Amino acid sequence: MRASRRGSVDPFIVMDVLEAARAAEARGRRIIHMEIGQPSTPAPQAARAALARAMEADALGYTVALGLPALRARIAGLYRDWYGISLDPARVIVTSGSSSAFLLAFTALFDAGERVALGEPGYPSYRQILKALSLDPVGIPTRIEDRYQPRPGDIPENVAGLIVASPANPSGTMLSRAALAALVEAAQARDIAFVSDEIYHGLHYDDRAVSALEVSDDVYVINSFSKYFSMTGWRVGWMVVPPDHVRLVERLAQNMFICAPHASQVAALAALDCTAELEAHRAVYGENRRLMLEGLPKAGFSRIAPPDGAFYVYADVSDLTGDSRALAAEILEGAGVAVTPGLDFDPVRGARTLRFSYAGATPDIREGLARLRDFMIRRG
Protein backbone atom coordinates (compact mmCIF):
# COMPACT_ATOMS: atom_id res chain seq x y z
CA MET A 1 0.00 0.00 0.00
CA ARG A 2 1.28 3.50 -0.81
CA ALA A 3 2.22 5.77 2.08
CA SER A 4 2.47 9.55 2.31
CA ARG A 5 5.65 11.45 3.01
CA ARG A 6 3.70 13.28 5.72
CA GLY A 7 3.35 10.03 7.62
CA SER A 8 7.11 9.53 7.92
CA VAL A 9 7.47 11.03 11.39
CA ASP A 10 10.08 10.03 13.94
CA PRO A 11 9.26 7.59 16.75
CA PHE A 12 8.70 8.82 20.29
CA ILE A 13 11.86 7.32 21.83
CA VAL A 14 10.55 7.48 25.39
CA MET A 15 7.93 4.92 24.40
CA ASP A 16 10.72 2.62 23.21
CA VAL A 17 12.39 3.07 26.61
CA LEU A 18 9.09 2.26 28.31
CA GLU A 19 8.75 -0.90 26.21
CA ALA A 20 12.27 -2.01 27.18
CA ALA A 21 11.48 -1.32 30.84
CA ARG A 22 8.24 -3.33 30.64
CA ALA A 23 10.13 -6.20 29.02
CA ALA A 24 12.60 -6.19 31.93
CA GLU A 25 9.68 -6.21 34.36
CA ALA A 26 8.16 -9.16 32.52
CA ARG A 27 11.44 -11.01 33.19
CA GLY A 28 10.96 -10.39 36.90
CA ARG A 29 13.05 -7.25 37.47
CA ARG A 30 11.80 -4.30 39.49
CA ILE A 31 12.29 -1.15 37.40
CA ILE A 32 12.13 2.41 38.71
CA HIS A 33 10.40 4.56 36.11
CA MET A 34 12.01 7.96 35.57
CA GLU A 35 11.21 8.03 31.86
CA ILE A 36 7.49 8.81 31.61
CA GLY A 37 5.88 12.16 32.38
CA GLN A 38 2.77 10.64 33.85
CA PRO A 39 1.53 11.57 37.33
CA SER A 40 1.65 8.71 39.81
CA THR A 41 -1.25 10.36 41.63
CA PRO A 42 -4.79 9.40 40.53
CA ALA A 43 -7.57 11.56 39.14
CA PRO A 44 -9.32 13.41 41.98
CA GLN A 45 -11.80 11.32 43.93
CA ALA A 46 -14.68 13.70 43.25
CA ALA A 47 -13.99 13.47 39.50
CA ARG A 48 -14.25 9.70 39.59
CA ALA A 49 -17.41 9.88 41.68
CA ALA A 50 -19.01 12.40 39.32
CA LEU A 51 -18.43 10.08 36.38
CA ALA A 52 -19.88 7.11 38.27
CA ARG A 53 -23.06 9.09 38.92
CA ALA A 54 -23.24 10.31 35.33
CA MET A 55 -22.92 6.80 33.92
CA GLU A 56 -26.02 5.77 35.85
CA ALA A 57 -28.05 8.83 34.87
CA ASP A 58 -26.97 9.79 31.36
CA ALA A 59 -26.27 8.20 28.00
CA LEU A 60 -23.07 10.29 27.70
CA GLY A 61 -23.43 10.86 23.99
CA TYR A 62 -22.00 13.60 21.82
CA THR A 63 -21.59 17.06 23.28
CA VAL A 64 -21.34 20.21 21.22
CA ALA A 65 -17.97 20.46 19.49
CA LEU A 66 -16.69 23.27 21.73
CA GLY A 67 -17.39 21.28 24.91
CA LEU A 68 -19.93 21.25 27.72
CA PRO A 69 -20.97 24.85 28.43
CA ALA A 70 -20.62 24.31 32.19
CA LEU A 71 -17.06 23.04 31.74
CA ARG A 72 -16.08 25.95 29.49
CA ALA A 73 -17.47 28.39 32.03
CA ARG A 74 -15.61 26.72 34.89
CA ILE A 75 -12.33 26.73 32.91
CA ALA A 76 -12.84 30.46 32.34
CA GLY A 77 -13.22 30.75 36.11
CA LEU A 78 -9.86 29.04 36.54
CA TYR A 79 -8.22 31.95 34.72
CA ARG A 80 -9.82 34.31 37.20
CA ASP A 81 -8.69 32.21 40.15
CA TRP A 82 -5.12 31.56 38.96
CA TYR A 83 -4.24 34.67 36.97
CA GLY A 84 -6.83 37.35 37.78
CA ILE A 85 -8.05 37.32 34.16
CA SER A 86 -11.67 37.90 33.14
CA LEU A 87 -12.04 35.40 30.30
CA ASP A 88 -15.10 35.00 28.10
CA PRO A 89 -16.06 31.27 28.21
CA ALA A 90 -16.92 31.52 24.51
CA ARG A 91 -13.16 31.58 23.82
CA VAL A 92 -12.59 28.24 25.57
CA ILE A 93 -12.57 25.11 23.43
CA VAL A 94 -12.54 21.69 25.13
CA THR A 95 -10.36 19.17 23.30
CA SER A 96 -9.41 15.50 23.33
CA GLY A 97 -6.27 16.16 25.34
CA SER A 98 -3.70 18.76 24.42
CA SER A 99 -2.63 16.64 21.43
CA SER A 100 -5.83 17.39 19.53
CA ALA A 101 -5.53 21.03 20.59
CA PHE A 102 -2.17 21.22 18.83
CA LEU A 103 -3.67 19.62 15.73
CA LEU A 104 -6.47 22.17 15.73
CA ALA A 105 -4.15 25.09 16.43
CA PHE A 106 -1.61 24.22 13.76
CA THR A 107 -4.34 23.54 11.20
CA ALA A 108 -6.13 26.79 11.99
CA LEU A 109 -3.02 28.97 11.97
CA PHE A 110 -0.69 27.67 9.27
CA ASP A 111 -0.77 26.71 5.61
CA ALA A 112 1.15 23.71 4.24
CA GLY A 113 4.81 24.48 3.72
CA GLU A 114 5.02 27.27 6.28
CA ARG A 115 7.80 27.33 8.87
CA VAL A 116 7.07 27.19 12.61
CA ALA A 117 9.74 27.87 15.24
CA LEU A 118 10.12 25.97 18.51
CA GLY A 119 12.75 25.82 21.21
CA GLU A 120 15.10 22.85 21.44
CA PRO A 121 15.07 20.95 23.68
CA GLY A 122 11.31 20.76 23.45
CA TYR A 123 8.35 18.40 23.40
CA PRO A 124 9.00 16.11 20.41
CA SER A 125 5.40 15.81 19.24
CA TYR A 126 5.39 19.49 18.23
CA ARG A 127 7.85 18.62 15.48
CA GLN A 128 6.11 15.43 14.44
CA ILE A 129 2.61 16.94 14.31
CA LEU A 130 3.95 19.85 12.27
CA LYS A 131 5.61 17.42 9.85
CA ALA A 132 2.43 15.36 9.54
CA LEU A 133 0.57 18.55 8.57
CA SER A 134 3.14 19.35 5.85
CA LEU A 135 4.63 22.15 7.94
CA ASP A 136 8.32 22.80 8.50
CA PRO A 137 9.50 22.82 12.14
CA VAL A 138 12.46 25.12 12.74
CA GLY A 139 14.42 24.43 15.91
CA ILE A 140 15.79 27.22 18.11
CA PRO A 141 18.90 25.91 19.93
CA THR A 142 18.48 27.19 23.50
CA ARG A 143 21.22 27.38 26.12
CA ILE A 144 21.55 26.14 29.67
CA GLU A 145 22.51 29.67 30.73
CA ASP A 146 19.08 30.80 29.43
CA ARG A 147 17.53 27.87 31.29
CA TYR A 148 16.65 26.23 27.96
CA GLN A 149 14.18 28.97 27.00
CA PRO A 150 14.34 31.01 23.74
CA ARG A 151 15.05 34.73 23.63
CA PRO A 152 13.37 37.23 21.26
CA GLY A 153 16.55 37.59 19.23
CA ASP A 154 16.58 33.82 18.65
CA ILE A 155 13.35 33.80 16.60
CA PRO A 156 14.34 32.76 13.08
CA GLU A 157 13.55 34.68 9.92
CA ASN A 158 10.62 33.74 7.70
CA VAL A 159 8.56 31.81 10.24
CA ALA A 160 4.78 31.90 10.53
CA GLY A 161 4.56 30.72 14.12
CA LEU A 162 6.38 30.34 17.43
CA ILE A 163 5.63 27.63 20.04
CA VAL A 164 6.70 28.34 23.61
CA ALA A 165 6.25 26.13 26.69
CA SER A 166 6.50 27.34 30.28
CA PRO A 167 6.99 25.20 32.35
CA ALA A 168 8.80 23.36 29.59
CA ASN A 169 9.22 19.71 28.78
CA PRO A 170 11.95 18.39 29.18
CA SER A 171 13.58 21.08 31.33
CA GLY A 172 10.79 22.14 33.71
CA THR A 173 12.01 25.74 33.45
CA MET A 174 9.64 28.72 33.27
CA LEU A 175 9.65 32.14 31.66
CA SER A 176 9.22 35.22 33.81
CA ARG A 177 6.42 37.61 32.93
CA ALA A 178 8.92 40.00 31.36
CA ALA A 179 10.59 37.25 29.32
CA LEU A 180 7.25 35.87 28.11
CA ALA A 181 6.00 39.36 27.22
CA ALA A 182 9.18 40.04 25.26
CA LEU A 183 8.66 36.90 23.18
CA VAL A 184 4.99 37.67 22.54
CA GLU A 185 5.78 41.25 21.52
CA ALA A 186 8.63 40.18 19.25
CA ALA A 187 6.39 37.63 17.53
CA GLN A 188 3.48 40.01 17.09
CA ALA A 189 5.74 42.72 15.68
CA ARG A 190 6.58 40.31 12.86
CA ASP A 191 3.04 38.89 12.39
CA ILE A 192 4.12 35.54 13.85
CA ALA A 193 1.37 33.48 15.49
CA PHE A 194 2.18 32.75 19.14
CA VAL A 195 1.20 29.36 20.61
CA SER A 196 1.69 28.97 24.37
CA ASP A 197 1.86 25.44 25.77
CA GLU A 198 0.71 25.74 29.39
CA ILE A 199 -0.10 22.11 30.18
CA TYR A 200 2.14 22.06 33.27
CA HIS A 201 0.56 25.12 34.86
CA GLY A 202 -0.35 24.40 38.46
CA LEU A 203 2.79 22.31 38.89
CA HIS A 204 5.13 25.03 40.15
CA TYR A 205 7.30 25.02 43.24
CA ASP A 206 8.08 28.66 43.98
CA ASP A 207 6.58 31.43 41.83
CA ARG A 208 3.53 30.45 39.75
CA ALA A 209 3.67 30.22 35.99
CA VAL A 210 2.56 33.20 33.90
CA SER A 211 -0.08 32.67 31.21
CA ALA A 212 0.37 34.26 27.81
CA LEU A 213 -3.20 35.55 28.27
CA GLU A 214 -1.83 37.88 30.97
CA VAL A 215 0.21 39.51 28.21
CA SER A 216 -2.06 39.46 25.16
CA ASP A 217 -5.41 38.17 23.89
CA ASP A 218 -3.90 37.65 20.43
CA VAL A 219 -2.40 34.26 21.27
CA TYR A 220 -3.36 30.60 21.29
CA VAL A 221 -3.10 29.02 24.76
CA ILE A 222 -3.21 25.24 25.19
CA ASN A 223 -3.71 23.41 28.46
CA SER A 224 -4.70 19.97 29.68
CA PHE A 225 -6.17 18.01 32.56
CA SER A 226 -3.36 15.46 32.20
CA LYS A 227 -0.68 16.88 34.48
CA TYR A 228 -1.81 19.05 37.42
CA PHE A 229 -5.19 17.30 37.46
CA SER A 230 -3.62 13.80 37.15
CA MET A 231 -5.94 12.76 34.30
CA THR A 232 -3.59 11.57 31.53
CA GLY A 233 -5.67 8.65 30.29
CA TRP A 234 -8.91 10.60 30.30
CA ARG A 235 -7.77 12.54 27.22
CA VAL A 236 -9.31 15.92 27.92
CA GLY A 237 -7.74 19.36 27.56
CA TRP A 238 -8.61 22.81 26.34
CA MET A 239 -7.45 25.77 24.31
CA VAL A 240 -8.17 29.48 24.46
CA VAL A 241 -8.19 31.35 21.16
CA PRO A 242 -8.84 34.94 20.07
CA PRO A 243 -12.55 35.75 19.68
CA ASP A 244 -12.40 35.91 15.89
CA HIS A 245 -10.85 32.39 15.75
CA VAL A 246 -13.54 30.56 17.73
CA ARG A 247 -15.73 29.70 14.76
CA LEU A 248 -12.67 28.77 12.67
CA VAL A 249 -11.54 26.23 15.27
CA GLU A 250 -15.09 25.07 15.94
CA ARG A 251 -15.55 24.05 12.29
CA LEU A 252 -12.30 22.09 12.39
CA ALA A 253 -13.21 20.43 15.69
CA GLN A 254 -16.63 19.42 14.41
CA ASN A 255 -15.09 17.61 11.46
CA MET A 256 -11.91 16.23 13.05
CA PHE A 257 -13.15 15.08 16.44
CA ILE A 258 -16.92 15.81 16.77
CA CYS A 259 -16.28 16.47 20.47
CA ALA A 260 -14.04 15.56 23.38
CA PRO A 261 -15.17 12.45 25.29
CA HIS A 262 -18.33 13.31 27.22
CA ALA A 263 -17.36 11.08 30.13
CA SER A 264 -14.01 12.83 30.49
CA GLN A 265 -15.65 16.24 30.37
CA VAL A 266 -17.94 15.28 33.25
CA ALA A 267 -14.95 14.20 35.32
CA ALA A 268 -12.95 17.29 34.37
CA LEU A 269 -15.72 19.60 35.53
CA ALA A 270 -15.66 17.98 38.97
CA ALA A 271 -11.84 17.95 39.08
CA LEU A 272 -11.75 21.75 38.84
CA ASP A 273 -13.20 21.94 42.36
CA CYS A 274 -10.72 19.54 43.97
CA THR A 275 -8.11 22.09 44.97
CA ALA A 276 -7.13 20.57 48.33
CA GLU A 277 -6.49 17.13 46.83
CA LEU A 278 -4.61 18.55 43.85
CA GLU A 279 -2.43 20.75 46.03
CA ALA A 280 -1.56 17.68 48.08
CA HIS A 281 -0.46 16.03 44.83
CA ARG A 282 1.69 19.06 44.02
CA ALA A 283 3.36 18.75 47.40
CA VAL A 284 4.36 15.18 46.49
CA TYR A 285 6.09 16.40 43.33
CA GLY A 286 7.67 19.26 45.25
CA GLU A 287 9.29 16.76 47.61
CA ASN A 288 10.34 14.62 44.64
CA ARG A 289 11.95 17.69 43.05
CA ARG A 290 13.88 18.40 46.24
CA LEU A 291 15.17 14.82 46.29
CA MET A 292 16.19 15.00 42.62
CA LEU A 293 18.08 18.26 42.99
CA GLU A 294 19.91 16.79 45.96
CA GLY A 295 20.44 13.28 44.63
CA LEU A 296 21.27 13.67 40.93
CA PRO A 297 24.52 15.58 41.51
CA LYS A 298 25.59 12.86 43.96
CA ALA A 299 25.09 10.38 41.12
CA GLY A 300 27.24 12.47 38.79
CA PHE A 301 24.49 14.37 36.97
CA SER A 302 25.29 17.94 37.96
CA ARG A 303 24.94 19.89 34.70
CA ILE A 304 21.30 20.87 35.07
CA ALA A 305 19.10 23.97 35.05
CA PRO A 306 17.00 23.50 38.21
CA PRO A 307 13.35 23.12 37.20
CA ASP A 308 10.71 25.65 38.27
CA GLY A 309 7.74 23.43 37.45
CA ALA A 310 6.47 20.24 35.77
CA PHE A 311 8.26 17.09 36.98
CA TYR A 312 11.44 16.80 34.94
CA VAL A 313 15.16 17.44 35.24
CA TYR A 314 17.16 17.80 32.01
CA ALA A 315 20.83 16.95 32.37
CA ASP A 316 23.81 17.60 30.13
CA VAL A 317 25.76 14.31 30.15
CA SER A 318 28.33 15.23 27.52
CA ASP A 319 31.04 14.55 30.12
CA LEU A 320 29.79 10.97 30.31
CA THR A 321 28.76 10.05 26.77
CA GLY A 322 28.15 11.15 23.22
CA ASP A 323 25.36 8.58 22.87
CA SER A 324 22.56 9.21 25.36
CA ARG A 325 20.49 6.36 23.98
CA ALA A 326 23.25 3.90 24.76
CA LEU A 327 23.76 5.44 28.21
CA ALA A 328 20.03 5.17 28.95
CA ALA A 329 20.12 1.49 27.95
CA GLU A 330 23.18 0.97 30.15
CA ILE A 331 21.44 2.60 33.12
CA LEU A 332 18.33 0.48 32.58
CA GLU A 333 20.37 -2.71 32.46
CA GLY A 334 22.83 -1.87 35.23
CA ALA A 335 20.67 0.13 37.66
CA GLY A 336 17.14 -0.92 36.82
CA VAL A 337 16.19 2.73 36.30
CA ALA A 338 14.45 3.85 33.10
CA VAL A 339 15.45 7.34 31.89
CA THR A 340 14.86 9.12 28.58
CA PRO A 341 17.58 9.97 26.05
CA GLY A 342 17.59 13.62 25.02
CA LEU A 343 17.24 12.66 21.35
CA ASP A 344 13.47 12.90 21.76
CA PHE A 345 13.72 16.56 22.69
CA ASP A 346 16.67 17.84 20.66
CA PRO A 347 17.52 15.98 17.44
CA VAL A 348 20.80 17.88 17.10
CA ARG A 349 22.27 17.90 20.63
CA GLY A 350 20.13 15.32 22.38
CA ALA A 351 22.76 12.59 22.09
CA ARG A 352 24.50 14.37 24.97
CA THR A 353 21.53 14.82 27.34
CA LEU A 354 19.11 12.80 29.48
CA ARG A 355 15.69 13.62 30.94
CA PHE A 356 14.80 12.37 34.41
CA SER A 357 11.13 12.37 35.39
CA TYR A 358 10.14 12.66 39.04
CA ALA A 359 6.44 12.03 38.43
CA GLY A 360 6.61 8.74 40.33
CA ALA A 361 5.86 7.96 43.95
CA THR A 362 8.32 9.46 46.44
CA PRO A 363 9.63 6.09 47.73
CA ASP A 364 10.42 5.13 44.13
CA ILE A 365 12.27 8.40 43.57
CA ARG A 366 14.38 7.75 46.67
CA GLU A 367 15.19 4.22 45.55
CA GLY A 368 15.89 5.31 41.96
CA LEU A 369 18.37 7.95 43.08
CA ALA A 370 20.16 5.46 45.32
CA ARG A 371 20.36 3.00 42.42
CA LEU A 372 21.69 5.69 40.09
CA ARG A 373 24.36 6.73 42.59
CA ASP A 374 25.51 3.16 43.18
CA PHE A 375 25.54 2.36 39.48
CA MET A 376 27.48 5.47 38.50
CA ILE A 377 30.08 4.76 41.21
CA ARG A 378 30.52 1.24 39.83
CA ARG A 379 30.65 2.59 36.29
CA GLY A 380 33.43 4.95 37.24
PDB file of N, CA and C in Angstrom, residues 39-81:
ATOM      1  N   PRO A  39       1.686  11.487  35.879  1.00  0.00           N
ATOM      2  CA  PRO A  39       1.534  11.569  37.331  1.00  0.00           C
ATOM      3  C   PRO A  39       1.272  10.197  37.952  1.00  0.00           C
ATOM      4  N   SER A  40       1.925   9.940  39.070  1.00  0.00           N
ATOM      5  CA  SER A  40       1.653   8.711  39.806  1.00  0.00           C
ATOM      6  C   SER A  40       0.415   8.864  40.679  1.00  0.00           C
ATOM      7  N   THR A  41      -0.033  10.097  40.862  1.00  0.00           N
ATOM      8  CA  THR A  41      -1.252  10.361  41.625  1.00  0.00           C
ATOM      9  C   THR A  41      -2.476  10.121  40.748  1.00  0.00           C
ATOM     10  N   PRO A  42      -3.596   9.696  41.323  1.00  0.00           N
ATOM     11  CA  PRO A  42      -4.788   9.400  40.525  1.00  0.00           C
ATOM     12  C   PRO A  42      -5.615  10.647  40.245  1.00  0.00           C
ATOM     13  N   ALA A  43      -6.582  10.504  39.345  1.00  0.00           N
ATOM     14  CA  ALA A  43      -7.571  11.562  39.139  1.00  0.00           C
ATOM     15  C   ALA A  43      -8.278  11.842  40.454  1.00  0.00           C
ATOM     16  N   PRO A  44      -8.672  13.083  40.709  1.00  0.00           N
ATOM     17  CA  PRO A  44      -9.320  13.408  41.981  1.00  0.00           C
ATOM     18  C   PRO A  44     -10.526  12.519  42.263  1.00  0.00           C
ATOM     19  N   GLN A  45     -10.723  12.224  43.535  1.00  0.00           N
ATOM     20  CA  GLN A  45     -11.802  11.316  43.931  1.00  0.00           C
ATOM     21  C   GLN A  45     -13.165  11.832  43.492  1.00  0.00           C
ATOM     22  N   ALA A  46     -13.388  13.143  43.627  1.00  0.00           N
ATOM     23  CA  ALA A  46     -14.684  13.700  43.246  1.00  0.00           C
ATOM     24  C   ALA A  46     -14.924  13.599  41.749  1.00  0.00           C
ATOM     25  N   ALA A  47     -13.857  13.631  40.948  1.00  0.00           N
ATOM     26  CA  ALA A  47     -13.993  13.475  39.502  1.00  0.00           C
ATOM     27  C   ALA A  47     -14.452  12.062  39.164  1.00  0.00           C
ATOM     28  N   ARG A  48     -13.861  11.087  39.832  1.00  0.00           N
ATOM     29  CA  ARG A  48     -14.255   9.697  39.589  1.00  0.00           C
ATOM     30  C   ARG A  48     -15.695   9.450  40.054  1.00  0.00           C
ATOM     31  N   ALA A  49     -16.044  10.058  41.169  1.00  0.00           N
ATOM     32  CA  ALA A  49     -17.405   9.881  41.684  1.00  0.00           C
ATOM     33  C   ALA A  49     -18.433  10.540  40.765  1.00  0.00           C
ATOM     34  N   ALA A  50     -18.083  11.704  40.228  1.00  0.00           N
ATOM     35  CA  ALA A  50     -19.012  12.398  39.323  1.00  0.00           C
ATOM     36  C   ALA A  50     -19.278  11.562  38.081  1.00  0.00           C
ATOM     37  N   LEU A  51     -18.237  10.922  37.561  1.00  0.00           N
ATOM     38  CA  LEU A  51     -18.429  10.082  36.380  1.00  0.00           C
ATOM     39  C   LEU A  51     -19.290   8.872  36.720  1.00  0.00           C
ATOM     40  N   ALA A  52     -19.071   8.269  37.879  1.00  0.00           N
ATOM     41  CA  ALA A  52     -19.884   7.110  38.266  1.00  0.00           C
ATOM     42  C   ALA A  52     -21.367   7.477  38.315  1.00  0.00           C
ATOM     43  N   ARG A  53     -21.665   8.650  38.872  1.00  0.00           N
ATOM     44  CA  ARG A  53     -23.064   9.094  38.922  1.00  0.00           C
ATOM     45  C   ARG A  53     -23.599   9.337  37.514  1.00  0.00           C
ATOM     46  N   ALA A  54     -22.779   9.977  36.683  1.00  0.00           N
ATOM     47  CA  ALA A  54     -23.237  10.309  35.328  1.00  0.00           C
ATOM     48  C   ALA A  54     -23.509   9.059  34.502  1.00  0.00           C
ATOM     49  N   MET A  55     -22.720   8.030  34.691  1.00  0.00           N
ATOM     50  CA  MET A  55     -22.919   6.797  33.924  1.00  0.00           C
ATOM     51  C   MET A  55     -24.252   6.134  34.251  1.00  0.00           C
ATOM     52  N   GLU A  56     -24.736   6.341  35.465  1.00  0.00           N
ATOM     53  CA  GLU A  56     -26.024   5.770  35.846  1.00  0.00           C
ATOM     54  C   GLU A  56     -27.191   6.616  35.377  1.00  0.00           C
ATOM     55  N   ALA A  57     -26.931   7.909  35.133  1.00  0.00           N
ATOM     56  CA  ALA A  57     -28.049   8.833  34.873  1.00  0.00           C
ATOM     57  C   ALA A  57     -28.107   9.337  33.437  1.00  0.00           C
ATOM     58  N   ASP A  58     -27.068   9.123  32.657  1.00  0.00           N
ATOM     59  CA  ASP A  58     -26.972   9.793  31.359  1.00  0.00           C
ATOM     60  C   ASP A  58     -26.397   8.841  30.327  1.00  0.00           C
ATOM     61  N   ALA A  59     -26.813   9.016  29.086  1.00  0.00           N
ATOM     62  CA  ALA A  59     -26.274   8.201  27.996  1.00  0.00           C
ATOM     63  C   ALA A  59     -24.854   8.588  27.626  1.00  0.00           C
ATOM     64  N   LEU A  60     -24.420   9.785  28.008  1.00  0.00           N
ATOM     65  CA  LEU A  60     -23.073  10.285  27.704  1.00  0.00           C
ATOM     66  C   LEU A  60     -22.772  10.201  26.205  1.00  0.00           C
ATOM     67  N   GLY A  61     -23.617  10.822  25.440  1.00  0.00           N
ATOM     68  CA  GLY A  61     -23.430  10.855  23.987  1.00  0.00           C
ATOM     69  C   GLY A  61     -22.573  12.031  23.563  1.00  0.00           C
ATOM     70  N   TYR A  62     -22.754  12.449  22.314  1.00  0.00           N
ATOM     71  CA  TYR A  62     -22.004  13.598  21.820  1.00  0.00           C
ATOM     72  C   TYR A  62     -22.341  14.849  22.638  1.00  0.00           C
ATOM     73  N   THR A  63     -21.335  15.690  22.816  1.00  0.00           N
ATOM     74  CA  THR A  63     -21.588  17.057  23.283  1.00  0.00           C
ATOM     75  C   THR A  63     -21.391  17.989  22.093  1.00  0.00           C
ATOM     76  N   VAL A  64     -21.668  19.272  22.286  1.00  0.00           N
ATOM     77  CA  VAL A  64     -21.341  20.214  21.225  1.00  0.00           C
ATOM     78  C   VAL A  64     -19.831  20.218  21.035  1.00  0.00           C
ATOM     79  N   ALA A  65     -19.383  20.596  19.848  1.00  0.00           N
ATOM     80  CA  ALA A  65     -17.969  20.463  19.492  1.00  0.00           C
ATOM     81  C   ALA A  65     -17.059  21.272  20.406  1.00  0.00           C
ATOM     82  N   LEU A  66     -17.531  22.407  20.893  1.00  0.00           N
ATOM     83  CA  LEU A  66     -16.695  23.267  21.730  1.00  0.00           C
ATOM     84  C   LEU A  66     -16.606  22.781  23.169  1.00  0.00           C
ATOM     85  N   GLY A  67     -17.440  21.816  23.557  1.00  0.00           N
ATOM     86  CA  GLY A  67     -17.394  21.279  24.906  1.00  0.00           C
ATOM     87  C   GLY A  67     -18.611  21.657  25.720  1.00  0.00           C
ATOM     88  N   LEU A  68     -18.798  20.969  26.828  1.00  0.00           N
ATOM     89  CA  LEU A  68     -19.928  21.252  27.720  1.00  0.00           C
ATOM     90  C   LEU A  68     -19.885  22.711  28.171  1.00  0.00           C
ATOM     91  N   PRO A  69     -20.976  23.442  28.018  1.00  0.00           N
ATOM     92  CA  PRO A  69     -20.966  24.850  28.427  1.00  0.00           C
ATOM     93  C   PRO A  69     -20.549  25.047  29.887  1.00  0.00           C
ATOM     94  N   ALA A  70     -20.986  24.166  30.778  1.00  0.00           N
ATOM     95  CA  ALA A  70     -20.615  24.308  32.188  1.00  0.00           C
ATOM     96  C   ALA A  70     -19.115  24.150  32.383  1.00  0.00           C
ATOM     97  N   LEU A  71     -18.504  23.247  31.635  1.00  0.00           N
ATOM     98  CA  LEU A  71     -17.058  23.044  31.740  1.00  0.00           C
ATOM     99  C   LEU A  71     -16.301  24.242  31.190  1.00  0.00           C
ATOM    100  N   ARG A  72     -16.749  24.779  30.065  1.00  0.00           N
ATOM    101  CA  ARG A  72     -16.081  25.948  29.487  1.00  0.00           C
ATOM    102  C   ARG A  72     -16.166  27.140  30.441  1.00  0.00           C
ATOM    103  N   ALA A  73     -17.318  27.289  31.084  1.00  0.00           N
ATOM    104  CA  ALA A  73     -17.471  28.394  32.035  1.00  0.00           C
ATOM    105  C   ALA A  73     -16.562  28.202  33.245  1.00  0.00           C
ATOM    106  N   ARG A  74     -16.444  26.964  33.708  1.00  0.00           N
ATOM    107  CA  ARG A  74     -15.608  26.718  34.888  1.00  0.00           C
ATOM    108  C   ARG A  74     -14.129  26.881  34.554  1.00  0.00           C
ATOM    109  N   ILE A  75     -13.718  26.500  33.328  1.00  0.00           N
ATOM    110  CA  ILE A  75     -12.329  26.733  32.910  1.00  0.00           C
ATOM    111  C   ILE A  75     -12.051  28.232  32.858  1.00  0.00           C
ATOM    112  N   ALA A  76     -13.002  29.000  32.339  1.00  0.00           N
ATOM    113  CA  ALA A  76     -12.839  30.463  32.341  1.00  0.00           C
ATOM    114  C   ALA A  76     -12.661  30.973  33.766  1.00  0.00           C
ATOM    115  N   GLY A  77     -13.375  30.368  34.703  1.00  0.00           N
ATOM    116  CA  GLY A  77     -13.220  30.746  36.106  1.00  0.00           C
ATOM    117  C   GLY A  77     -11.841  30.429  36.644  1.00  0.00           C
ATOM    118  N   LEU A  78     -11.222  29.378  36.124  1.00  0.00           N
ATOM    119  CA  LEU A  78      -9.863  29.040  36.541  1.00  0.00           C
ATOM    120  C   LEU A  78      -8.892  30.173  36.219  1.00  0.00           C
ATOM    121  N   TYR A  79      -9.107  30.828  35.084  1.00  0.00           N
ATOM    122  CA  TYR A  79      -8.221  31.946  34.719  1.00  0.00           C
ATOM    123  C   TYR A  79      -8.405  33.135  35.661  1.00  0.00           C
ATOM    124  N   ARG A  80      -9.606  33.284  36.179  1.00  0.00           N
ATOM    125  CA  ARG A  80      -9.823  34.311  37.198  1.00  0.00           C
ATOM    126  C   ARG A  80      -9.103  33.928  38.487  1.00  0.00           C
ATOM    127  N   ASP A  81      -9.249  32.664  38.875  1.00  0.00           N
ATOM    128  CA  ASP A  81      -8.685  32.213  40.145  1.00  0.00           C
ATOM    129  C   ASP A  81      -7.156  32.191  40.113  1.00  0.00           C
TER     130      ASP A  81
END
